[in-house]
Amino acid sequence: MEPSWTSRPTLEDQIVAFTDQLADATAQLKQAFKDPAIIPALCAVMSGSQNPQIRQSAAVMLRLRVKKHWKKISPNDRESLKAVVLQAFMQETEHTVQHSLSQLCAVMVKHETPDRWPALLQLLNQSTKSSNPHDRQVGLLLLNKVMDSNPEPFKPHYCQLLQLFSTVLQDHNNPTALYYCILTLTAITAYTGTEEMNLMRSIIPSLVVALKHLIKADQDQASEAMEVFNELMESEVSIIVPHVTDMVHFCLEVGSDTTLSDSLRVKALSCIAFLIKLKSKTVLKQKLLNPILQAIFPVLVAAPPPGEHDPEDEEDDSGDGSDSDNPKHCAAQIIDTMALHMPPEKLFQQLMPLAQACLTSENPYQRKGGLMCLAVLAEGCADHIRTKMLSSMLQTVCQSLSDSNQVVRSAGLFALGQFSEHLQPEVSKYCSDLMPLLLGYLSSCSQAKVGHVTKAFYALENFMENLGADIEPYLPTLMETMLSALNNTENLKIKELAVSAIGAIANAAKELLVPYFPPVIESLKGFLTTTTEEMRSLQTQSLDTLSVLARTIGNDVFSPLAAECVRLGLNLTDTIDDPDLRRCTYSLYSAVSTVSPDCLTPHLTAITTVMLLALKSNEGITAHLEEDKTFVLLDEDDDDDNNEGEKDVDDFLEDDTETDIHDVAGFSVENAYIDEKEDACDALGELAFSTGAAFQPFLESSFQQVYEMRDFPHEDVRRAAFGAMGQFCRAQHKVWTENPTESNHQALLKLLDVVIPCFLETVRTEQERQVVMAVLETMNSVIKSCKEEVFKNPSRLKEISHVIRDVLKKKAVCQGGGVDEADDEDQQAEYDAMLLEFAGEGIPLLASSVPAEQFAPFLNDLLPLIMSKAKSSCTVADRSFSVGTIGEILQALGSVSGGRGLAGRLSNRLLPVLVAGTKDSDAEVRNNSVFGLGCLAQAAGPIVVTDYPMMLSVFSNLLTKESDLRVIDNLCAALCRMILSNVEAVPLEQVFPALVARLPLKEDMEENKTVFSCMAMLYTNSPALVVKQMKPIVAASSHVLGNKDVDEETKTTSAMLIKQFAQHHSADFQAAMTSLPREQQAKLSAAISAS
């Protein structure tokens, strides 16, 4: 007779064998799992076995069974299971088994709801209120597990629970009870409503005291329990606000206490960073900025223990930022967060005295701390630093490179790298000082100190990348240095740094790098085809640099290599399983698609397959399951489910993406897999756009998979997914334009109907400001490309206008949801202002996409919000944005039906703002105002003729005293717009000579189009007037012809004018020609013979 696998003794033996990993036991257990009697059999083992490990295993197996097959369990078995579990729980003495039993209860509650299991509620009620401390602990453990996975069904019991918590939190001698109580409070916070508010508020003071006691008992548990602060801040700030001061002081106390563990201090400091991110205004109002700075500066400048280094100063530091779990790094992060979320004026006033004191200190770690502080300010306060203090801060940083202490020099290099990245374009103007300094520093570094050489490369690379053609004088030295490192150095890390630097040089030098291309490619080929593991990092970097070269070196030079690059990429992903390497092949395909899209067409199936797999994959994502993964094997080939390991991750992602995941303990992702998903989204979007019709068979599957990523926990992946969705719309629009069939048109409209609502919803509800900025930018690019197609849906114009309005009124979730209305309007964090700019940039795009009458009511709503930022009390960035947007709106109205009438009606409101802007102290504001006045004249036509005398007088005054070249260029263009719009209203005899005298344009090359079309029109209408100014006009033309920054249409207009001069006024023309340098004469002669 066959043994019954579900009888208790046999089952116990099987479980023992299974947990010892015996293969045949696994097979036999799997067999048993198919018998419905497994449930009562496991129950018997769970409550009756003498061996705690077996009891625990039975509970885990039951949990997996219940989790997936509850519906298949008979009602009788369910009821007896409910009774047995509670009985087993009450009689259990082993903590690990109690833990597994409470998890089993949690899964059952998910299926049963609390009200259908009154015995559970009764047990919870009795145990948590028991006079026996151990019973209370166990009851709170059960409560925690059950609530953690099902917070919502318990809502009716919240008030009762909060009263219980308020009692438990006083139980200072029972730290385990405190721990489970705080974890449960954390679990319900997001679901509490207004009726629980007052109770929640009253608990906070005792919560802080309880945490102090928990810290003394168990720092790891205390660290986990402190998550309650993040949860409270995120879910319901009004609970925290009255207690913010106490909470901040508590966190600072923990963060500053060097006797505590690093992980606990890090947790406390990161709570402060999180508070600043969510509620910087509360921090400022409650005057907490100074106390926070006073507490974190000592952490930032602390010297490591004698004989040790900070992690980033260790010689083997990989430079990958893996040191983020130390208090010093957190202190810098707090300052970084302040810079990103506070008005620079308020921050600098309190911060700079502390930083200055550090920078002048005798102690090297104080000097290092001061430099780190300057470095982390660069991103968030870029405008403030660029316009007010760049030269003094640069001087400090440059001096630090000759400090006697390497720790300080390293910090200086980091600061210089940060400045180079964030303070453009101003910082590049110091090129002639900084390039020799950085090159000299690099050559003086000892190659043996690879960690330090890495930092020198970081600074040099970031600085070079943005130089453009200014890099030319340094190219010979740079390329000699890099090629020599590739050919003569043994050290692989230094080779990798040189390869990366060549990418940065290429970004700046573009075609200037052509002479060096052959030796560079020769070296890269050797690294790209390597198969050894230790070369992997160098290989990945070589792929990255190859992508940069594809985009920068010029199509003629790169095209011959395009097909080979695609084969290389596919070959690498076939043979090597490495997320970083795959990610770089995606970027390479993208880059090649911009040079030679046809090379990719035959391989699109293979390429998209790899990328879509990367998006689908859960590799590198771990849901932290409490039990050993081995139990999963038992369930894996059941009829209605897939691999349990993946299932758990899916469950986890599904459960948690609704609440914004900031720092979920139950979930971790390896960075390489995140980066791979991000780059796969970016690449799919670019490939779709570049390869056009060839991508059509893959568009739907790619779109569906990218669309799934819109809720991904990591913000960079979400951002990339939205970017790709926008690219898919633009790609479909391009396909339809090139092949205007009805099915292509319907596909576009269908796509827009999914994407635009998704964008609008995200702008309203997304927590992360960076993601919202990216979505607005992408939506703008879609409207710019697809124009009126976006508005085929009649409600779209209203929806988009309203979202723009809400962002300008700071009502989006990422702006704090409009709760700080009564705030000091004129001072805000620079990134908050930038978000408004992205929204404002949408207004001119709407104006140019629909008839003016349709847009007028929405424009009336939006204009006051834009005009309010032109006040003199606003920042330069705001004023520039305001008048610039007004100018672009007017320019857009000039191109749509009914635009002239609308521009005319708006002129009385807009003229005063623009005229005031021409007198601004800032050149960019003056420039944008002049541009706006020109666009007003052009858009409104005859309606503003009466304002011409006043406008001409403003321009005439400005022309006499303006020194900024771009403003002068725009003055010329604005006068041309006035002439083009109402030639009779301009006294040409005075205006035209003054205008021509300012040619050629020096900075704003785009405006040549306006200037030359005006001169062509005048030549047709009043040739004598133009011929009188032939000499300066011919000279200006010689600058336009052959200039790569001028569009072809303008060059043609200029060449036609010159040809007219040569034919009809040859003597004057020859005289004008001979006064020019030879090179310019040659350009003119070539243009005449070509046209």
JSON list of C-alpha atoms in Angstrom, two decimals, residues 616-725:
[
{"chain": "A", "resi": 616, "resn": "LYS", "atom": "CA", "xyz": [9.77, 43.25, -18.02]},
{"chain": "A", "resi": 617, "resn": "SER", "atom": "CA", "xyz": [12.51, 41.64, -15.98]},
{"chain": "A", "resi": 618, "resn": "ASN", "atom": "CA", "xyz": [12.37, 41.59, -12.19]},
{"chain": "A", "resi": 619, "resn": "GLU", "atom": "CA", "xyz": [16.06, 40.80, -12.05]},
{"chain": "A", "resi": 620, "resn": "GLY", "atom": "CA", "xyz": [17.88, 42.85, -9.50]},
{"chain": "A", "resi": 621, "resn": "ILE", "atom": "CA", "xyz": [14.61, 43.62, -7.70]},
{"chain": "A", "resi": 622, "resn": "THR", "atom": "CA", "xyz": [14.25, 41.78, -4.45]},
{"chain": "A", "resi": 623, "resn": "ALA", "atom": "CA", "xyz": [11.15, 41.78, -2.35]},
{"chain": "A", "resi": 624, "resn": "HIS", "atom": "CA", "xyz": [12.55, 40.93, 1.06]},
{"chain": "A", "resi": 625, "resn": "LEU", "atom": "CA", "xyz": [10.53, 37.80, 1.78]},
{"chain": "A", "resi": 626, "resn": "GLU", "atom": "CA", "xyz": [10.81, 36.72, 5.36]},
{"chain": "A", "resi": 627, "resn": "GLU", "atom": "CA", "xyz": [11.26, 33.02, 4.73]},
{"chain": "A", "resi": 628, "resn": "ASP", "atom": "CA", "xyz": [13.69, 31.01, 2.76]},
{"chain": "A", "resi": 629, "resn": "LYS", "atom": "CA", "xyz": [13.02, 30.99, -0.97]},
{"chain": "A", "resi": 630, "resn": "THR", "atom": "CA", "xyz": [13.19, 27.19, -0.98]},
{"chain": "A", "resi": 631, "resn": "PHE", "atom": "CA", "xyz": [9.53, 26.82, 0.01]},
{"chain": "A", "resi": 632, "resn": "VAL", "atom": "CA", "xyz": [8.62, 28.46, -3.24]},
{"chain": "A", "resi": 633, "resn": "LEU", "atom": "CA", "xyz": [9.64, 25.30, -5.11]},
{"chain": "A", "resi": 634, "resn": "LEU", "atom": "CA", "xyz": [6.67, 23.41, -3.74]},
{"chain": "A", "resi": 635, "resn": "ASP", "atom": "CA", "xyz": [4.16, 25.56, -5.51]},
{"chain": "A", "resi": 636, "resn": "GLU", "atom": "CA", "xyz": [5.95, 26.35, -8.68]},
{"chain": "A", "resi": 637, "resn": "ASP", "atom": "CA", "xyz": [4.36, 24.14, -11.28]},
{"chain": "A", "resi": 638, "resn": "ASP", "atom": "CA", "xyz": [0.84, 24.34, -10.03]},
{"chain": "A", "resi": 639, "resn": "ASP", "atom": "CA", "xyz": [-1.75, 24.72, -12.74]},
{"chain": "A", "resi": 640, "resn": "ASP", "atom": "CA", "xyz": [-2.72, 28.34, -12.34]},
{"chain": "A", "resi": 641, "resn": "ASP", "atom": "CA", "xyz": [0.38, 30.21, -11.38]},
{"chain": "A", "resi": 642, "resn": "ASN", "atom": "CA", "xyz": [3.87, 31.07, -12.41]},
{"chain": "A", "resi": 643, "resn": "ASN", "atom": "CA", "xyz": [7.14, 31.20, -10.59]},
{"chain": "A", "resi": 644, "resn": "GLU", "atom": "CA", "xyz": [6.41, 32.20, -7.02]},
{"chain": "A", "resi": 645, "resn": "GLY", "atom": "CA", "xyz": [9.60, 34.23, -6.65]},
{"chain": "A", "resi": 646, "resn": "GLU", "atom": "CA", "xyz": [8.52, 36.54, -9.42]},
{"chain": "A", "resi": 647, "resn": "LYS", "atom": "CA", "xyz": [4.98, 36.47, -8.11]},
{"chain": "A", "resi": 648, "resn": "ASP", "atom": "CA", "xyz": [6.06, 37.90, -4.79]},
{"chain": "A", "resi": 649, "resn": "VAL", "atom": "CA", "xyz": [7.85, 40.73, -6.50]},
{"chain": "A", "resi": 650, "resn": "ASP", "atom": "CA", "xyz": [4.78, 41.46, -8.60]},
{"chain": "A", "resi": 651, "resn": "ASP", "atom": "CA", "xyz": [2.54, 41.39, -5.56]},
{"chain": "A", "resi": 652, "resn": "PHE", "atom": "CA", "xyz": [4.94, 43.69, -3.83]},
{"chain": "A", "resi": 653, "resn": "LEU", "atom": "CA", "xyz": [5.10, 46.16, -6.70]},
{"chain": "A", "resi": 654, "resn": "GLU", "atom": "CA", "xyz": [1.34, 46.10, -7.11]},
{"chain": "A", "resi": 655, "resn": "ASP", "atom": "CA", "xyz": [0.62, 46.59, -3.44]},
{"chain": "A", "resi": 656, "resn": "ASP", "atom": "CA", "xyz": [3.05, 49.37, -2.99]},
{"chain": "A", "resi": 657, "resn": "THR", "atom": "CA", "xyz": [3.12, 51.55, -6.02]},
{"chain": "A", "resi": 658, "resn": "GLU", "atom": "CA", "xyz": [-0.14, 53.14, -4.96]},
{"chain": "A", "resi": 659, "resn": "THR", "atom": "CA", "xyz": [1.54, 54.72, -1.99]},
{"chain": "A", "resi": 660, "resn": "ASP", "atom": "CA", "xyz": [4.65, 56.49, -3.15]},
{"chain": "A", "resi": 661, "resn": "ILE", "atom": "CA", "xyz": [7.58, 54.28, -2.27]},
{"chain": "A", "resi": 662, "resn": "HIS", "atom": "CA", "xyz": [10.30, 56.39, -0.76]},
{"chain": "A", "resi": 663, "resn": "ASP", "atom": "CA", "xyz": [12.23, 54.06, 1.34]},
{"chain": "A", "resi": 664, "resn": "VAL", "atom": "CA", "xyz": [10.55, 50.72, 1.56]},
{"chain": "A", "resi": 665, "resn": "ALA", "atom": "CA", "xyz": [12.39, 48.28, 3.72]},
{"chain": "A", "resi": 666, "resn": "GLY", "atom": "CA", "xyz": [10.75, 45.35, 1.95]},
{"chain": "A", "resi": 667, "resn": "PHE", "atom": "CA", "xyz": [12.22, 46.09, -1.40]},
{"chain": "A", "resi": 668, "resn": "SER", "atom": "CA", "xyz": [15.59, 46.79, -2.90]},
{"chain": "A", "resi": 669, "resn": "VAL", "atom": "CA", "xyz": [16.85, 47.25, -6.42]},
{"chain": "A", "resi": 670, "resn": "GLU", "atom": "CA", "xyz": [20.35, 46.97, -7.74]},
{"chain": "A", "resi": 671, "resn": "ASN", "atom": "CA", "xyz": [21.25, 50.24, -9.41]},
{"chain": "A", "resi": 672, "resn": "ALA", "atom": "CA", "xyz": [22.54, 48.61, -12.58]},
{"chain": "A", "resi": 673, "resn": "TYR", "atom": "CA", "xyz": [19.09, 47.17, -13.33]},
{"chain": "A", "resi": 674, "resn": "ILE", "atom": "CA", "xyz": [17.41, 50.52, -12.67]},
{"chain": "A", "resi": 675, "resn": "ASP", "atom": "CA", "xyz": [19.84, 52.22, -15.06]},
{"chain": "A", "resi": 676, "resn": "GLU", "atom": "CA", "xyz": [19.19, 49.51, -17.63]},
{"chain": "A", "resi": 677, "resn": "LYS", "atom": "CA", "xyz": [15.42, 50.10, -17.51]},
{"chain": "A", "resi": 678, "resn": "GLU", "atom": "CA", "xyz": [15.93, 53.86, -17.77]},
{"chain": "A", "resi": 679, "resn": "ASP", "atom": "CA", "xyz": [18.25, 53.55, -20.76]},
{"chain": "A", "resi": 680, "resn": "ALA", "atom": "CA", "xyz": [15.98, 51.00, -22.45]},
{"chain": "A", "resi": 681, "resn": "CYS", "atom": "CA", "xyz": [13.08, 53.51, -22.29]},
{"chain": "A", "resi": 682, "resn": "ASP", "atom": "CA", "xyz": [15.27, 56.33, -23.63]},
{"chain": "A", "resi": 683, "resn": "ALA", "atom": "CA", "xyz": [16.60, 54.15, -26.44]},
{"chain": "A", "resi": 684, "resn": "LEU", "atom": "CA", "xyz": [13.20, 52.77, -27.52]},
{"chain": "A", "resi": 685, "resn": "GLY", "atom": "CA", "xyz": [11.86, 56.33, -27.78]},
{"chain": "A", "resi": 686, "resn": "GLU", "atom": "CA", "xyz": [14.79, 57.55, -29.86]},
{"chain": "A", "resi": 687, "resn": "LEU", "atom": "CA", "xyz": [14.85, 54.46, -32.08]},
{"chain": "A", "resi": 688, "resn": "ALA", "atom": "CA", "xyz": [11.14, 54.82, -32.80]},
{"chain": "A", "resi": 689, "resn": "PHE", "atom": "CA", "xyz": [11.66, 58.43, -33.85]},
{"chain": "A", "resi": 690, "resn": "SER", "atom": "CA", "xyz": [14.85, 57.89, -35.87]},
{"chain": "A", "resi": 691, "resn": "THR", "atom": "CA", "xyz": [13.83, 54.72, -37.73]},
{"chain": "A", "resi": 692, "resn": "GLY", "atom": "CA", "xyz": [10.27, 55.93, -38.46]},
{"chain": "A", "resi": 693, "resn": "ALA", "atom": "CA", "xyz": [8.21, 53.55, -40.57]},
{"chain": "A", "resi": 694, "resn": "ALA", "atom": "CA", "xyz": [10.63, 50.64, -39.96]},
{"chain": "A", "resi": 695, "resn": "PHE", "atom": "CA", "xyz": [9.73, 50.76, -36.25]},
{"chain": "A", "resi": 696, "resn": "GLN", "atom": "CA", "xyz": [5.96, 50.48, -36.85]},
{"chain": "A", "resi": 697, "resn": "PRO", "atom": "CA", "xyz": [5.73, 46.69, -36.25]},
{"chain": "A", "resi": 698, "resn": "PHE", "atom": "CA", "xyz": [7.33, 47.22, -32.80]},
{"chain": "A", "resi": 699, "resn": "LEU", "atom": "CA", "xyz": [5.56, 50.41, -31.74]},
{"chain": "A", "resi": 700, "resn": "GLU", "atom": "CA", "xyz": [2.58, 48.86, -30.00]},
{"chain": "A", "resi": 701, "resn": "SER", "atom": "CA", "xyz": [4.49, 46.25, -27.99]},
{"chain": "A", "resi": 702, "resn": "SER", "atom": "CA", "xyz": [7.14, 48.83, -27.05]},
{"chain": "A", "resi": 703, "resn": "PHE", "atom": "CA", "xyz": [4.51, 51.37, -26.04]},
{"chain": "A", "resi": 704, "resn": "GLN", "atom": "CA", "xyz": [2.65, 48.88, -23.84]},
{"chain": "A", "resi": 705, "resn": "GLN", "atom": "CA", "xyz": [5.79, 47.86, -21.99]},
{"chain": "A", "resi": 706, "resn": "VAL", "atom": "CA", "xyz": [7.02, 51.44, -21.53]},
{"chain": "A", "resi": 707, "resn": "TYR", "atom": "CA", "xyz": [3.54, 52.51, -20.38]},
{"chain": "A", "resi": 708, "resn": "GLU", "atom": "CA", "xyz": [3.74, 49.87, -17.64]},
{"chain": "A", "resi": 709, "resn": "MET", "atom": "CA", "xyz": [6.83, 51.67, -16.29]},
{"chain": "A", "resi": 710, "resn": "ARG", "atom": "CA", "xyz": [4.93, 54.90, -15.53]},
{"chain": "A", "resi": 711, "resn": "ASP", "atom": "CA", "xyz": [4.37, 53.72, -11.93]},
{"chain": "A", "resi": 712, "resn": "PHE", "atom": "CA", "xyz": [7.80, 52.22, -11.39]},
{"chain": "A", "resi": 713, "resn": "PRO", "atom": "CA", "xyz": [9.09, 52.92, -7.84]},
{"chain": "A", "resi": 714, "resn": "HIS", "atom": "CA", "xyz": [12.27, 54.61, -9.06]},
{"chain": "A", "resi": 715, "resn": "GLU", "atom": "CA", "xyz": [11.78, 58.16, -10.33]},
{"chain": "A", "resi": 716, "resn": "ASP", "atom": "CA", "xyz": [14.47, 57.99, -13.04]},
{"chain": "A", "resi": 717, "resn": "VAL", "atom": "CA", "xyz": [12.66, 55.07, -14.69]},
{"chain": "A", "resi": 718, "resn": "ARG", "atom": "CA", "xyz": [9.31, 56.88, -14.51]},
{"chain": "A", "resi": 719, "resn": "ARG", "atom": "CA", "xyz": [10.90, 59.97, -16.03]},
{"chain": "A", "resi": 720, "resn": "ALA", "atom": "CA", "xyz": [12.44, 57.97, -18.89]},
{"chain": "A", "resi": 721, "resn": "ALA", "atom": "CA", "xyz": [9.14, 56.15, -19.53]},
{"chain": "A", "resi": 722, "resn": "PHE", "atom": "CA", "xyz": [7.24, 59.44, -19.94]},
{"chain": "A", "resi": 723, "resn": "GLY", "atom": "CA", "xyz": [9.99, 60.73, -22.24]},
{"chain": "A", "resi": 724, "resn": "ALA", "atom": "CA", "xyz": [9.70, 57.62, -24.42]},
{"chain": "A", "resi": 725, "resn": "MET", "atom": "CA", "xyz": [5.89, 57.91, -24.55]}
]
